[in-house]
Amino acid sequence: AAPNWDPNGHICRQCRNRFRGEFVRSEMQRDIGALTALEEEVMHSLGDGALVTDNTNKEFDESLTIGEHIADKVAQFGGSWRFIICFFSLMTGWIIVNSVLLLKSPFDPYPYILLNLALSMLAAVQAPVILMSQNRQEDRDRFRAENDYQVNLKAELEIRAINEKLDQLIHQQWAHLLEVQQIQMEMIEDLTGGKRG
């Protein structure tokens, strides 16, 4: 409003429509600015939070003891083709050495009792080591699942916050649009009323 205008005075129709048009234009620009500010606020709210996601494998591996590392390596080797090939090569070599090469005095004659003892000892040691490794894998999976839950929970909360902000923005937009529409209707009525008169 102009400070030198009389509040009880009148304004011509053209001036009033010009001021109404300027008001509508300023409201539209303000709405675009508010939308940009809201988008920036959403971006900052997502960026300001502490990261929940972590490298769970690295964290879990750092918490393992030397014995647990060794058990994991033994279990990893015990479940590989390299172990199977080495195992069958060793057994075949043992049988050939004791059956053919040392025909007169083999150190483990047929039925290879010493070989059976070695295989039993290997199975007795390997089974608990593999079970320990599997238990640690379950712990790793549980740790990873807890981290995934935290990430999902944070994402859900942020999505809810974004939805609330969007609802608020839509409500503000409707209020501004109704106000602008009302002013436009008054301008149209003034224009059509002016032509008739």
Coordinates of N, CA, C and O in Angstrom, one line a residue:
A1 N 0.9 -1.2 0.0 CA 0.0 0.0 0.0 C 0.9 1.2 0.0 O 2.0 1.3 0.6
A2 N 0.4 2.3 -0.6 CA 1.1 3.5 -0.7 C 0.9 4.3 0.5 O -0.3 4.5 1.0
P3 N 1.9 4.9 1.2 CA 1.7 5.7 2.4 C 0.9 6.9 2.3 O 0.3 7.4 3.2
N4 N 0.9 7.6 1.1 CA 0.2 8.8 0.9 C -1.2 8.7 0.5 O -1.9 9.6 0.3
W5 N -1.7 7.4 0.4 CA -3.1 7.2 0.0 C -4.0 7.3 1.3 O -3.7 7.0 2.4
D6 N -5.2 7.8 1.0 CA -6.2 7.9 2.1 C -6.9 6.6 2.2 O -7.4 6.1 1.2
P7 N -7.0 6.0 3.4 CA -7.7 4.7 3.6 C -9.2 4.7 3.2 O -9.7 3.7 2.8
N8 N -9.8 5.9 3.3 CA -11.2 6.0 2.9 C -11.4 6.4 1.5 O -12.5 6.5 1.0
G9 N -10.3 6.6 0.8 CA -10.4 7.1 -0.6 C -10.7 6.0 -1.6 O -10.8 4.8 -1.2
H10 N -10.9 6.3 -2.8 CA -11.2 5.4 -3.9 C -10.1 5.2 -4.8 O -9.2 6.1 -4.9
I11 N -10.0 4.1 -5.5 CA -9.0 3.8 -6.5 C -9.7 3.4 -7.8 O -10.7 2.8 -7.8
C12 N -9.1 3.9 -8.9 CA -9.7 3.5 -10.1 C -9.6 2.0 -10.4 O -8.8 1.4 -9.9
R13 N -10.5 1.6 -11.3 CA -10.6 0.2 -11.6 C -9.3 -0.3 -12.3 O -8.8 -1.4 -11.9
Q14 N -8.7 0.4 -13.2 CA -7.5 0.0 -13.8 C -6.3 -0.1 -12.8 O -5.5 -1.1 -12.9
C15 N -6.2 0.8 -11.9 CA -5.1 0.8 -10.9 C -5.3 -0.4 -10.0 O -4.4 -1.1 -9.6
R16 N -6.6 -0.7 -9.6 CA -6.9 -1.8 -8.7 C -6.5 -3.1 -9.4 O -5.9 -4.0 -8.8
N17 N -6.9 -3.3 -10.7 CA -6.6 -4.5 -11.4 C -5.1 -4.6 -11.6 O -4.5 -5.7 -11.5
R18 N -4.4 -3.5 -11.8 CA -2.9 -3.6 -11.9 C -2.3 -4.1 -10.6 O -1.4 -4.9 -10.6
F19 N -2.8 -3.5 -9.5 CA -2.3 -4.0 -8.2 C -2.6 -5.4 -7.9 O -1.8 -6.2 -7.3
R20 N -3.8 -5.8 -8.3 CA -4.2 -7.2 -8.1 C -3.3 -8.1 -8.9 O -2.9 -9.2 -8.5
G21 N -3.0 -7.7 -10.2 CA -2.1 -8.5 -11.0 C -0.7 -8.6 -10.4 O -0.1 -9.7 -10.4
E22 N -0.2 -7.5 -9.9 CA 1.1 -7.6 -9.2 C 1.1 -8.5 -8.0 O 2.0 -9.2 -7.8
F23 N 0.0 -8.5 -7.3 CA -0.2 -9.3 -6.1 C -0.1 -10.8 -6.5 O 0.5 -11.6 -5.9
V24 N -0.9 -11.1 -7.5 CA -1.0 -12.5 -8.0 C 0.4 -12.9 -8.5 O 0.9 -14.0 -8.2
R25 N 1.1 -12.1 -9.2 CA 2.4 -12.4 -9.7 C 3.4 -12.6 -8.5 O 4.2 -13.6 -8.5
S26 N 3.3 -11.8 -7.5 CA 4.2 -11.9 -6.4 C 3.9 -13.2 -5.6 O 4.8 -13.9 -5.1
E27 N 2.6 -13.5 -5.5 CA 2.2 -14.8 -4.8 C 2.7 -16.0 -5.6 O 3.2 -16.9 -5.0
M28 N 2.6 -15.9 -6.9 CA 3.1 -17.1 -7.7 C 4.6 -17.2 -7.5 O 5.1 -18.3 -7.4
Q29 N 5.4 -16.1 -7.5 CA 6.8 -16.2 -7.3 C 7.1 -16.7 -5.9 O 8.1 -17.4 -5.7
R30 N 6.4 -16.2 -5.0 CA 6.6 -16.7 -3.6 C 6.3 -18.2 -3.5 O 7.1 -18.9 -2.8
D31 N 5.3 -18.7 -4.2 CA 5.0 -20.1 -4.2 C 6.1 -20.9 -4.8 O 6.5 -21.9 -4.2
I32 N 6.7 -20.4 -5.9 CA 7.8 -21.1 -6.5 C 9.0 -21.1 -5.6 O 9.7 -22.1 -5.4
G33 N 9.2 -20.0 -4.9 CA 10.3 -19.9 -4.0 C 10.1 -20.8 -2.8 O 11.0 -21.5 -2.3
A34 N 8.9 -20.9 -2.3 CA 8.6 -21.8 -1.1 C 8.8 -23.3 -1.5 O 9.3 -24.0 -0.8
L35 N 8.4 -23.6 -2.8 CA 8.6 -25.0 -3.2 C 10.1 -25.3 -3.3 O 10.6 -26.3 -2.8
T36 N 10.9 -24.4 -3.8 CA 12.3 -24.6 -3.8 C 12.9 -24.7 -2.4 O 13.8 -25.6 -2.1
A37 N 12.5 -23.9 -1.5 CA 12.9 -23.9 -0.1 C 12.6 -25.3 0.5 O 13.4 -25.8 1.2
L38 N 11.4 -25.8 0.2 CA 11.0 -27.1 0.8 C 11.8 -28.2 0.2 O 12.3 -29.1 0.9
E39 N 12.1 -28.1 -1.1 CA 12.9 -29.1 -1.7 C 14.3 -29.1 -1.1 O 14.9 -30.1 -0.8
E40 N 14.9 -27.9 -0.8 CA 16.2 -27.8 -0.2 C 16.1 -28.3 1.2 O 17.1 -29.0 1.7
E41 N 15.0 -28.0 1.9 CA 14.9 -28.5 3.3 C 14.9 -30.0 3.3 O 15.5 -30.7 4.2
V42 N 14.2 -30.6 2.4 CA 14.1 -32.1 2.3 C 15.5 -32.7 2.0 O 16.0 -33.6 2.7
M43 N 16.2 -32.1 1.1 CA 17.6 -32.5 0.8 C 18.5 -32.4 2.0 O 19.3 -33.3 2.3
H44 N 18.4 -31.3 2.7 CA 19.3 -31.1 3.9 C 18.9 -32.1 5.0 O 19.8 -32.6 5.7
S45 N 17.6 -32.3 5.2 CA 17.2 -33.3 6.2 C 17.7 -34.7 5.9 O 18.0 -35.4 6.9
L46 N 17.8 -35.0 4.7 CA 18.3 -36.3 4.3 C 19.8 -36.4 4.5 O 20.4 -37.4 4.9
G47 N 20.5 -35.2 4.2 CA 21.9 -35.2 4.2 C 22.5 -35.0 5.6 O 23.6 -35.4 5.8
D48 N 21.7 -34.4 6.5 CA 22.3 -34.0 7.8 C 22.3 -35.2 8.8 O 23.1 -35.2 9.7
G49 N 21.5 -36.2 8.5 CA 21.5 -37.4 9.5 C 22.7 -38.2 9.4 O 23.4 -38.2 8.4
A50 N 23.0 -38.8 10.5 CA 24.2 -39.7 10.6 C 23.9 -40.9 9.7 O 22.8 -41.4 9.7
L51 N 25.0 -41.4 9.1 CA 24.8 -42.6 8.3 C 24.6 -43.8 9.2 O 25.3 -44.0 10.2
V52 N 23.6 -44.6 8.8 CA 23.3 -45.8 9.6 C 23.9 -47.0 9.0 O 24.4 -47.9 9.7
T53 N 24.0 -47.0 7.7 CA 24.6 -48.1 7.0 C 26.1 -48.1 7.2 O 26.8 -47.1 7.2
D54 N 26.6 -49.3 7.5 CA 28.0 -49.5 7.7 C 28.5 -50.7 6.9 O 27.7 -51.5 6.3
N55 N 29.8 -50.8 6.8 CA 30.4 -52.0 6.1 C 30.4 -53.1 7.2 O 31.4 -53.2 8.0
T56 N 29.3 -53.9 7.3 CA 29.2 -54.9 8.3 C 30.2 -56.0 8.3 O 30.7 -56.5 9.3
N57 N 30.7 -56.3 7.1 CA 31.7 -57.4 6.9 C 33.0 -56.9 7.6 O 33.6 -57.6 8.3
K58 N 33.4 -55.6 7.3 CA 34.6 -55.1 7.9 C 34.5 -55.0 9.4 O 35.5 -55.4 10.1
E59 N 33.4 -54.5 9.9 CA 33.3 -54.4 11.4 C 33.3 -55.8 12.0 O 33.9 -56.0 13.1
F60 N 32.6 -56.7 11.4 CA 32.6 -58.1 12.0 C 33.9 -58.7 12.0 O 34.4 -59.4 12.9
D61 N 34.6 -58.6 10.8 CA 36.0 -59.2 10.7 C 37.0 -58.6 11.7 O 37.8 -59.3 12.2
E62 N 36.8 -57.3 12.0 CA 37.7 -56.7 13.0 C 37.5 -57.2 14.4 O 38.4 -57.1 15.2
S63 N 36.3 -57.7 14.6 CA 36.0 -58.2 16.0 C 36.4 -59.6 16.2 O 36.4 -60.1 17.3
L64 N 36.9 -60.3 15.2 CA 37.3 -61.7 15.3 C 38.6 -61.9 15.9 O 39.5 -61.1 15.7
T65 N 38.8 -63.0 16.7 CA 40.1 -63.3 17.3 C 41.0 -64.0 16.3 O 40.5 -64.4 15.2
I66 N 42.2 -64.2 16.6 CA 43.1 -64.9 15.7 C 42.7 -66.4 15.5 O 42.7 -66.9 14.3
G67 N 42.2 -67.0 16.5 CA 41.7 -68.4 16.4 C 40.5 -68.5 15.5 O 40.3 -69.5 14.7
E68 N 39.6 -67.5 15.6 CA 38.4 -67.5 14.8 C 38.8 -67.3 13.3 O 38.2 -67.9 12.4
H69 N 39.8 -66.4 13.0 CA 40.3 -66.2 11.7 C 40.8 -67.5 11.1 O 40.6 -67.9 10.0
I70 N 41.6 -68.2 11.9 CA 42.2 -69.5 11.5 C 41.1 -70.5 11.2 O 41.1 -71.2 10.2
A71 N 40.1 -70.6 12.1 CA 39.0 -71.5 11.9 C 38.2 -71.2 10.6 O 37.9 -72.1 9.9
D72 N 38.1 -69.9 10.3 CA 37.4 -69.6 9.1 C 38.2 -70.0 7.9 O 37.6 -70.5 6.9
K73 N 39.5 -69.8 7.9 CA 40.4 -70.2 6.8 C 40.4 -71.7 6.6 O 40.3 -72.2 5.5
V74 N 40.4 -72.4 7.7 CA 40.4 -73.9 7.6 C 39.1 -74.4 7.0 O 39.1 -75.2 6.2
A75 N 38.0 -73.8 7.5 CA 36.7 -74.2 7.0 C 36.6 -73.8 5.5 O 36.0 -74.5 4.7
Q76 N 37.1 -72.7 5.1 CA 37.1 -72.2 3.7 C 37.9 -73.2 2.9 O 37.4 -73.6 1.8
F77 N 39.1 -73.6 3.4 CA 39.9 -74.5 2.6 C 39.2 -75.9 2.6 O 39.2 -76.6 1.5
G78 N 38.6 -76.3 3.7 CA 38.0 -77.7 3.8 C 36.8 -77.8 2.9 O 36.4 -78.9 2.5
G79 N 36.2 -76.7 2.5 CA 35.0 -76.8 1.6 C 35.4 -76.4 0.2 O 34.5 -75.9 -0.6
S80 N 36.6 -76.6 -0.3 CA 37.0 -76.2 -1.6 C 37.4 -77.4 -2.5 O 37.7 -78.4 -1.9
W81 N 37.4 -77.2 -3.8 CA 37.9 -78.2 -4.7 C 39.4 -78.5 -4.5 O 39.8 -79.6 -4.6
R82 N 40.1 -77.5 -4.1 CA 41.6 -77.7 -3.8 C 41.8 -78.7 -2.7 O 42.6 -79.6 -2.8
F83 N 41.0 -78.6 -1.7 CA 41.1 -79.6 -0.6 C 40.7 -81.0 -1.1 O 41.4 -82.0 -0.7
I84 N 39.6 -81.1 -1.8 CA 39.2 -82.4 -2.3 C 40.2 -83.0 -3.2 O 40.6 -84.2 -3.0
I85 N 40.8 -82.3 -4.1 CA 41.9 -82.8 -5.0 C 43.1 -83.2 -4.2 O 43.7 -84.3 -4.4
C86 N 43.5 -82.3 -3.2 CA 44.7 -82.7 -2.4 C 44.4 -83.9 -1.5 O 45.3 -84.8 -1.4
F87 N 43.2 -84.0 -1.0 CA 42.8 -85.1 -0.1 C 42.8 -86.4 -0.9 O 43.4 -87.4 -0.5
F88 N 42.2 -86.5 -2.1 CA 42.2 -87.7 -2.9 C 43.6 -88.0 -3.4 O 44.0 -89.2 -3.5
S89 N 44.4 -87.0 -3.8 CA 45.8 -87.3 -4.2 C 46.6 -87.9 -3.1 O 47.4 -88.9 -3.3
L90 N 46.5 -87.4 -1.9 CA 47.2 -87.9 -0.7 C 46.8 -89.3 -0.4 O 47.6 -90.2 -0.2
M91 N 45.4 -89.6 -0.5 CA 45.0 -91.0 -0.2 C 45.5 -92.0 -1.3 O 45.9 -93.1 -1.0
T92 N 45.4 -91.5 -2.5 CA 45.9 -92.4 -3.6 C 47.4 -92.6 -3.5 O 47.8 -93.8 -3.7
G93 N 48.1 -91.6 -3.2 CA 49.6 -91.8 -3.0 C 49.9 -92.7 -1.8 O 50.8 -93.6 -1.9
W94 N 49.1 -92.6 -0.7 CA 49.3 -93.4 0.4 C 49.1 -94.9 0.1 O 49.9 -95.8 0.4
I95 N 48.0 -95.1 -0.7 CA 47.7 -96.5 -1.1 C 48.7 -97.1 -2.0 O 49.2 -98.2 -1.9
I96 N 49.2 -96.3 -3.0 CA 50.2 -96.7 -3.9 C 51.5 -97.0 -3.2 O 52.1 -98.1 -3.5
V97 N 51.9 -96.1 -2.4 CA 53.2 -96.3 -1.6 C 53.1 -97.6 -0.8 O 54.0 -98.4 -0.8
N98 N 52.0 -97.8 -0.1 CA 51.9 -99.0 0.8 C 51.5 -100.3 0.1 O 51.7 -101.4 0.7
S99 N 51.0 -100.2 -1.1 CA 50.6 -101.4 -1.8 C 51.6 -101.9 -2.9 O 51.8 -103.0 -3.1
V100 N 52.3 -100.9 -3.5 CA 53.2 -101.3 -4.6 C 54.6 -101.0 -4.3 O 55.5 -101.9 -4.4
L101 N 55.0 -99.8 -3.9 CA 56.4 -99.4 -3.7 C 57.0 -100.1 -2.5 O 58.2 -100.6 -2.6
L102 N 56.3 -100.2 -1.5 CA 56.8 -100.8 -0.3 C 56.2 -102.2 -0.1 O 55.6 -102.5 0.9
L103 N 56.3 -103.0 -1.1 CA 55.7 -104.3 -1.2 C 56.2 -105.3 -0.1 O 55.5 -106.0 0.6
K104 N 57.5 -105.2 0.2 CA 58.1 -106.1 1.2 C 57.8 -105.7 2.6 O 57.5 -106.5 3.5
S105 N 57.9 -104.3 2.9 CA 57.7 -103.9 4.3 C 56.9 -102.6 4.3 O 57.5 -101.5 4.6
P106 N 55.6 -102.6 4.0 CA 54.9 -101.3 4.0 C 54.7 -100.8 5.5 O 54.5 -101.6 6.4
F107 N 54.7 -99.5 5.7 CA 54.5 -99.0 7.1 C 53.0 -99.0 7.4 O 52.7 -98.9 8.6
D108 N 52.1 -99.1 6.4 CA 50.7 -99.2 6.7 C 50.1 -100.2 5.7 O 49.5 -99.8 4.7
P109 N 50.2 -101.5 6.0 CA 49.7 -102.5 5.1 C 48.2 -102.5 5.0 O 47.5 -101.9 5.8
Y110 N 47.7 -103.1 3.9 CA 46.2 -103.3 3.8 C 45.7 -103.9 5.0 O 46.2 -104.9 5.5
P111 N 44.6 -103.4 5.6 CA 43.5 -102.5 5.2 C 43.8 -101.0 5.7 O 42.8 -100.3 5.9
Y112 N 45.0 -100.6 5.7 CA 45.4 -99.2 5.9 C 44.8 -98.6 7.2 O 44.1 -97.6 7.2
I113 N 45.2 -99.3 8.3 CA 44.7 -98.9 9.6 C 45.2 -97.5 10.0 O 44.4 -96.6 10.5
L114 N 46.4 -97.2 9.7 CA 47.0 -95.8 10.0 C 46.3 -94.7 9.2 O 46.0 -93.7 9.7
L115 N 46.0 -95.1 7.9 CA 45.2 -94.1 7.1 C 43.8 -93.9 7.6 O 43.4 -92.7 7.7
N116 N 43.1 -94.9 8.1 CA 41.8 -94.8 8.7 C 41.9 -93.9 9.9 O 41.0 -93.1 10.2
L117 N 42.9 -94.1 10.7 CA 43.1 -93.3 12.0 C 43.3 -91.9 11.6 O 42.7 -91.0 12.2
A118 N 44.1 -91.6 10.6 CA 44.4 -90.2 10.2 C 43.1 -89.6 9.7 O 42.8 -88.4 10.0
L119 N 42.3 -90.3 8.9 CA 41.1 -89.8 8.3 C 40.1 -89.5 9.5 O 39.3 -88.5 9.4
S120 N 40.0 -90.4 10.4 CA 39.1 -90.2 11.6 C 39.5 -88.9 12.4 O 38.6 -88.2 12.8
M121 N 40.8 -88.8 12.6 CA 41.3 -87.6 13.3 C 41.0 -86.3 12.5 O 40.5 -85.3 13.1
L122 N 41.2 -86.4 11.2 CA 40.9 -85.2 10.3 C 39.4 -84.9 10.5 O 39.0 -83.7 10.6
A123 N 38.5 -85.9 10.4 CA 37.1 -85.6 10.5 C 36.7 -85.1 11.9 O 35.8 -84.2 12.0
A124 N 37.4 -85.6 12.9 CA 37.1 -85.2 14.3 C 37.5 -83.7 14.5 O 36.8 -83.0 15.3
V125 N 38.5 -83.3 13.8 CA 39.0 -81.9 14.0 C 38.2 -81.0 13.1 O 37.8 -79.9 13.4
Q126 N 38.0 -81.5 11.8 CA 37.4 -80.6 10.8 C 35.9 -80.3 11.1 O 35.5 -79.1 10.9
A127 N 35.2 -81.2 11.7 CA 33.7 -81.0 11.9 C 33.5 -79.8 12.9 O 32.7 -78.9 12.6
P128 N 34.2 -79.8 14.1 CA 34.0 -78.7 15.0 C 34.4 -77.3 14.4 O 33.8 -76.3 14.7
V129 N 35.5 -77.4 13.6 CA 36.0 -76.1 13.0 C 35.0 -75.6 12.1 O 34.7 -74.4 12.0
I130 N 34.4 -76.5 11.3 CA 33.3 -76.0 10.3 C 32.1 -75.5 11.1 O 31.5 -74.5 10.7
L131 N 31.7 -76.2 12.2 CA 30.6 -75.7 13.0 C 30.9 -74.4 13.6 O 30.0 -73.5 13.6
M132 N 32.1 -74.2 14.1 CA 32.4 -72.8 14.6 C 32.3 -71.8 13.5 O 31.8 -70.7 13.8
S133 N 32.8 -72.1 12.3 CA 32.7 -71.1 11.2 C 31.2 -70.8 10.9 O 30.9 -69.7 10.6
Q134 N 30.4 -71.9 10.9 CA 29.0 -71.7 10.5 C 28.3 -70.8 11.6 O 27.5 -70.0 11.3
N135 N 28.7 -71.0 12.9 CA 28.1 -70.2 14.0 C 28.5 -68.8 13.8 O 27.7 -67.9 14.0
R136 N 29.7 -68.5 13.4 CA 30.1 -67.1 13.2 C 29.4 -66.6 12.0 O 29.1 -65.4 11.9
Q137 N 29.2 -67.4 11.0 CA 28.4 -66.9 9.8 C 27.0 -66.5 10.2 O 26.5 -65.5 9.7
E138 N 26.4 -67.3 11.1 CA 25.1 -66.9 11.6 C 25.1 -65.6 12.4 O 24.3 -64.7 12.3
D139 N 26.2 -65.4 13.2 CA 26.4 -64.1 13.9 C 26.5 -63.0 12.9 O 26.0 -61.9 13.1
R140 N 27.3 -63.2 11.9 CA 27.5 -62.2 10.9 C 26.2 -61.8 10.2 O 25.9 -60.7 10.0
D141 N 25.4 -62.9 9.9 CA 24.1 -62.6 9.2 C 23.2 -61.9 10.2 O 22.4 -61.0 9.7
R142 N 23.2 -62.2 11.5 CA 22.4 -61.5 12.4 C 22.8 -60.0 12.5 O 21.9 -59.1 12.6
F143 N 24.1 -59.8 12.6 CA 24.6 -58.4 12.6 C 24.2 -57.7 11.4 O 23.8 -56.5 11.5
R144 N 24.3 -58.3 10.2 CA 23.9 -57.6 9.0 C 22.4 -57.4 9.0 O 21.9 -56.3 8.5
A145 N 21.6 -58.3 9.5 CA 20.1 -58.1 9.5 C 19.8 -56.9 10.4 O 18.9 -56.2 10.1
E146 N 20.5 -56.8 11.6 CA 20.2 -55.7 12.5 C 20.5 -54.4 11.8 O 19.8 -53.4 11.9
N147 N 21.6 -54.3 11.1 CA 22.0 -53.1 10.4 C 21.0 -52.8 9.3 O 20.6 -51.6 9.1
D148 N 20.6 -53.8 8.5 CA 19.5 -53.6 7.5 C 18.2 -53.1 8.1 O 17.6 -52.2 7.6
Y149 N 17.9 -53.6 9.3 CA 16.7 -53.1 10.0 C 16.8 -51.6 10.3 O 15.9 -50.8 10.1
Q150 N 18.0 -51.2 10.8 CA 18.2 -49.8 11.2 C 18.1 -48.9 9.9 O 17.5 -47.9 10.0
V151 N 18.7 -49.4 8.8 CA 18.7 -48.6 7.6 C 17.2 -48.5 7.1 O 16.8 -47.4 6.7
N152 N 16.5 -49.6 7.1 CA 15.1 -49.6 6.7 C 14.2 -48.7 7.6 O 13.4 -48.0 7.1
L153 N 14.5 -48.8 8.9 CA 13.7 -47.9 9.8 C 13.9 -46.5 9.5 O 13.0 -45.6 9.5
K154 N 15.2 -46.1 9.3 CA 15.6 -44.7 9.1 C 14.9 -44.2 7.8 O 14.4 -43.1 7.7
A155 N 15.0 -45.1 6.7 CA 14.4 -44.8 5.4 C 12.9 -44.6 5.6 O 12.3 -43.6 5.0
E156 N 12.2 -45.4 6.3 CA 10.8 -45.3 6.5 C 10.4 -44.0 7.2 O 9.5 -43.3 6.8
L157 N 11.2 -43.7 8.3 CA 10.9 -42.4 9.0 C 11.2 -41.2 8.1 O 10.4 -40.2 8.1
E158 N 12.2 -41.3 7.3 CA 12.5 -40.1 6.4 C 11.4 -40.0 5.3 O 11.0 -38.9 4.9
I159 N 10.9 -41.2 4.8 CA 9.8 -41.1 3.8 C 8.5 -40.6 4.4 O 7.8 -39.8 3.8
R160 N 8.3 -40.9 5.7 CA 7.1 -40.4 6.4 C 7.2 -38.9 6.5 O 6.3 -38.1 6.3
A161 N 8.4 -38.4 6.9 CA 8.7 -37.0 7.0 C 8.5 -36.2 5.7 O 7.9 -35.2 5.6
I162 N 9.0 -36.8 4.6 CA 8.8 -36.3 3.3 C 7.3 -36.2 2.9 O 6.9 -35.2 2.4
N163 N 6.6 -37.3 3.2 CA 5.2 -37.3 2.9 C 4.4 -36.2 3.7 O 3.5 -35.5 3.1
E164 N 4.8 -36.0 4.9 CA 4.1 -34.9 5.7 C 4.5 -33.6 5.1 O 3.6 -32.7 5.0
K165 N 5.7 -33.4 4.7 CA 6.1 -32.1 4.1 C 5.4 -31.9 2.8 O 4.9 -30.7 2.5
L166 N 5.2 -32.9 2.0 CA 4.5 -32.8 0.7 C 3.0 -32.5 1.0 O 2.4 -31.6 0.3
D167 N 2.4 -33.1 2.0 CA 1.0 -32.8 2.3 C 0.9 -31.4 2.7 O -0.1 -30.7 2.3
Q168 N 1.8 -30.9 3.5 CA 1.8 -29.5 4.0 C 1.9 -28.6 2.8 O 1.2 -27.6 2.7
L169 N 2.8 -28.9 1.9 CA 3.1 -28.1 0.7 C 1.8 -28.0 -0.2 O 1.4 -26.9 -0.6
I170 N 1.2 -29.2 -0.4 CA -0.1 -29.2 -1.2 C -1.1 -28.4 -0.5 O -1.9 -27.6 -1.2
H171 N -1.3 -28.5 0.8 CA -2.3 -27.7 1.5 C -2.0 -26.2 1.3 O -2.9 -25.4 1.0
Q172 N -0.7 -25.8 1.4 CA -0.4 -24.4 1.2 C -0.6 -23.9 -0.2 O -1.1 -22.8 -0.5
Q173 N -0.3 -24.8 -1.2 CA -0.6 -24.5 -2.6 C -2.0 -24.3 -2.8 O -2.4 -23.3 -3.6
W174 N -2.9 -25.1 -2.3 CA -4.3 -25.0 -2.5 C -4.8 -23.7 -1.9 O -5.6 -23.0 -2.5
A175 N -4.3 -23.3 -0.7 CA -4.8 -22.0 -0.1 C -4.4 -20.9 -1.0 O -5.2 -19.9 -1.2
H176 N -3.1 -20.9 -1.5 CA -2.7 -19.8 -2.4 C -3.4 -19.8 -3.7 O -3.8 -18.7 -4.2
L177 N -3.7 -20.9 -4.2 CA -4.5 -21.0 -5.5 C -5.9 -20.5 -5.3 O -6.4 -19.8 -6.2
L178 N -6.5 -20.8 -4.2 CA -7.9 -20.3 -4.0 C -7.9 -18.8 -3.8 O -8.8 -18.1 -4.3
E179 N -6.9 -18.3 -3.1 CA -6.7 -16.8 -2.9 C -6.5 -16.1 -4.3 O -7.2 -15.1 -4.6
V180 N -5.7 -16.7 -5.1 CA -5.4 -16.1 -6.4 C -6.7 -16.2 -7.3 O -7.0 -15.3 -8.0
Q181 N -7.3 -17.4 -7.2 CA -8.6 -17.6 -8.0 C -9.6 -16.5 -7.6 O -10.3 -16.0 -8.5
Q182 N -9.7 -16.3 -6.3 CA -10.7 -15.3 -5.8 C -10.4 -13.9 -6.4 O -11.3 -13.2 -6.9
I183 N -9.1 -13.6 -6.4 CA -8.8 -12.3 -6.9 C -9.0 -12.2 -8.4 O -9.5 -11.2 -9.0
Q184 N -8.7 -13.3 -9.1 CA -9.0 -13.3 -10.6 C -10.5 -13.2 -10.9 O -10.9 -12.6 -11.8
M185 N -11.3 -13.9 -10.1 CA -12.8 -13.8 -10.2 C -13.2 -12.4 -10.0 O -14.1 -11.9 -10.8
E186 N -12.7 -11.7 -9.0 CA -13.1 -10.3 -8.8 C -12.6 -9.4 -10.0 O -13.3 -8.5 -10.4
M187 N -11.4 -9.7 -10.5 CA -10.9 -8.9 -11.7 C -11.9 -9.2 -12.9 O -12.2 -8.2 -13.6
I188 N -12.3 -10.4 -13.1 CA -13.2 -10.7 -14.2 C -14.5 -10.0 -14.0 O -15.1 -9.4 -15.0
E189 N -15.0 -10.1 -12.8 CA -16.3 -9.4 -12.5 C -16.2 -7.9 -12.8 O -17.1 -7.3 -13.3
D190 N -15.0 -7.3 -12.3 CA -14.8 -5.9 -12.6 C -14.7 -5.6 -14.0 O -15.3 -4.6 -14.5
L191 N -14.0 -6.4 -14.8 CA -13.9 -6.2 -16.2 C -15.2 -6.4 -17.0 O -15.6 -5.5 -17.8
T192 N -16.0 -7.4 -16.6 CA -17.3 -7.6 -17.3 C -18.3 -6.6 -16.8 O -19.1 -6.1 -17.6
G193 N -18.2 -6.1 -15.6 CA -19.1 -5.1 -15.1 C -18.7 -3.8 -15.7 O -19.6 -3.0 -16.0
G194 N -17.5 -3.5 -16.0 CA -17.0 -2.3 -16.6 C -17.5 -2.2 -18.0 O -17.8 -1.1 -18.5
K195 N -17.5 -3.3 -18.7 CA -17.9 -3.3 -20.1 C -19.4 -3.1 -20.3 O -19.9 -2.4 -21.2
R196 N -20.2 -3.6 -19.3 CA -21.6 -3.5 -19.4 C -22.0 -2.0 -19.1 O -23.0 -1.5 -19.6
G197 N -21.2 -1.4 -18.1 CA -21.5 -0.1 -17.7 C -21.0 0.9 -18.7 O -21.5 1.7 -19.3

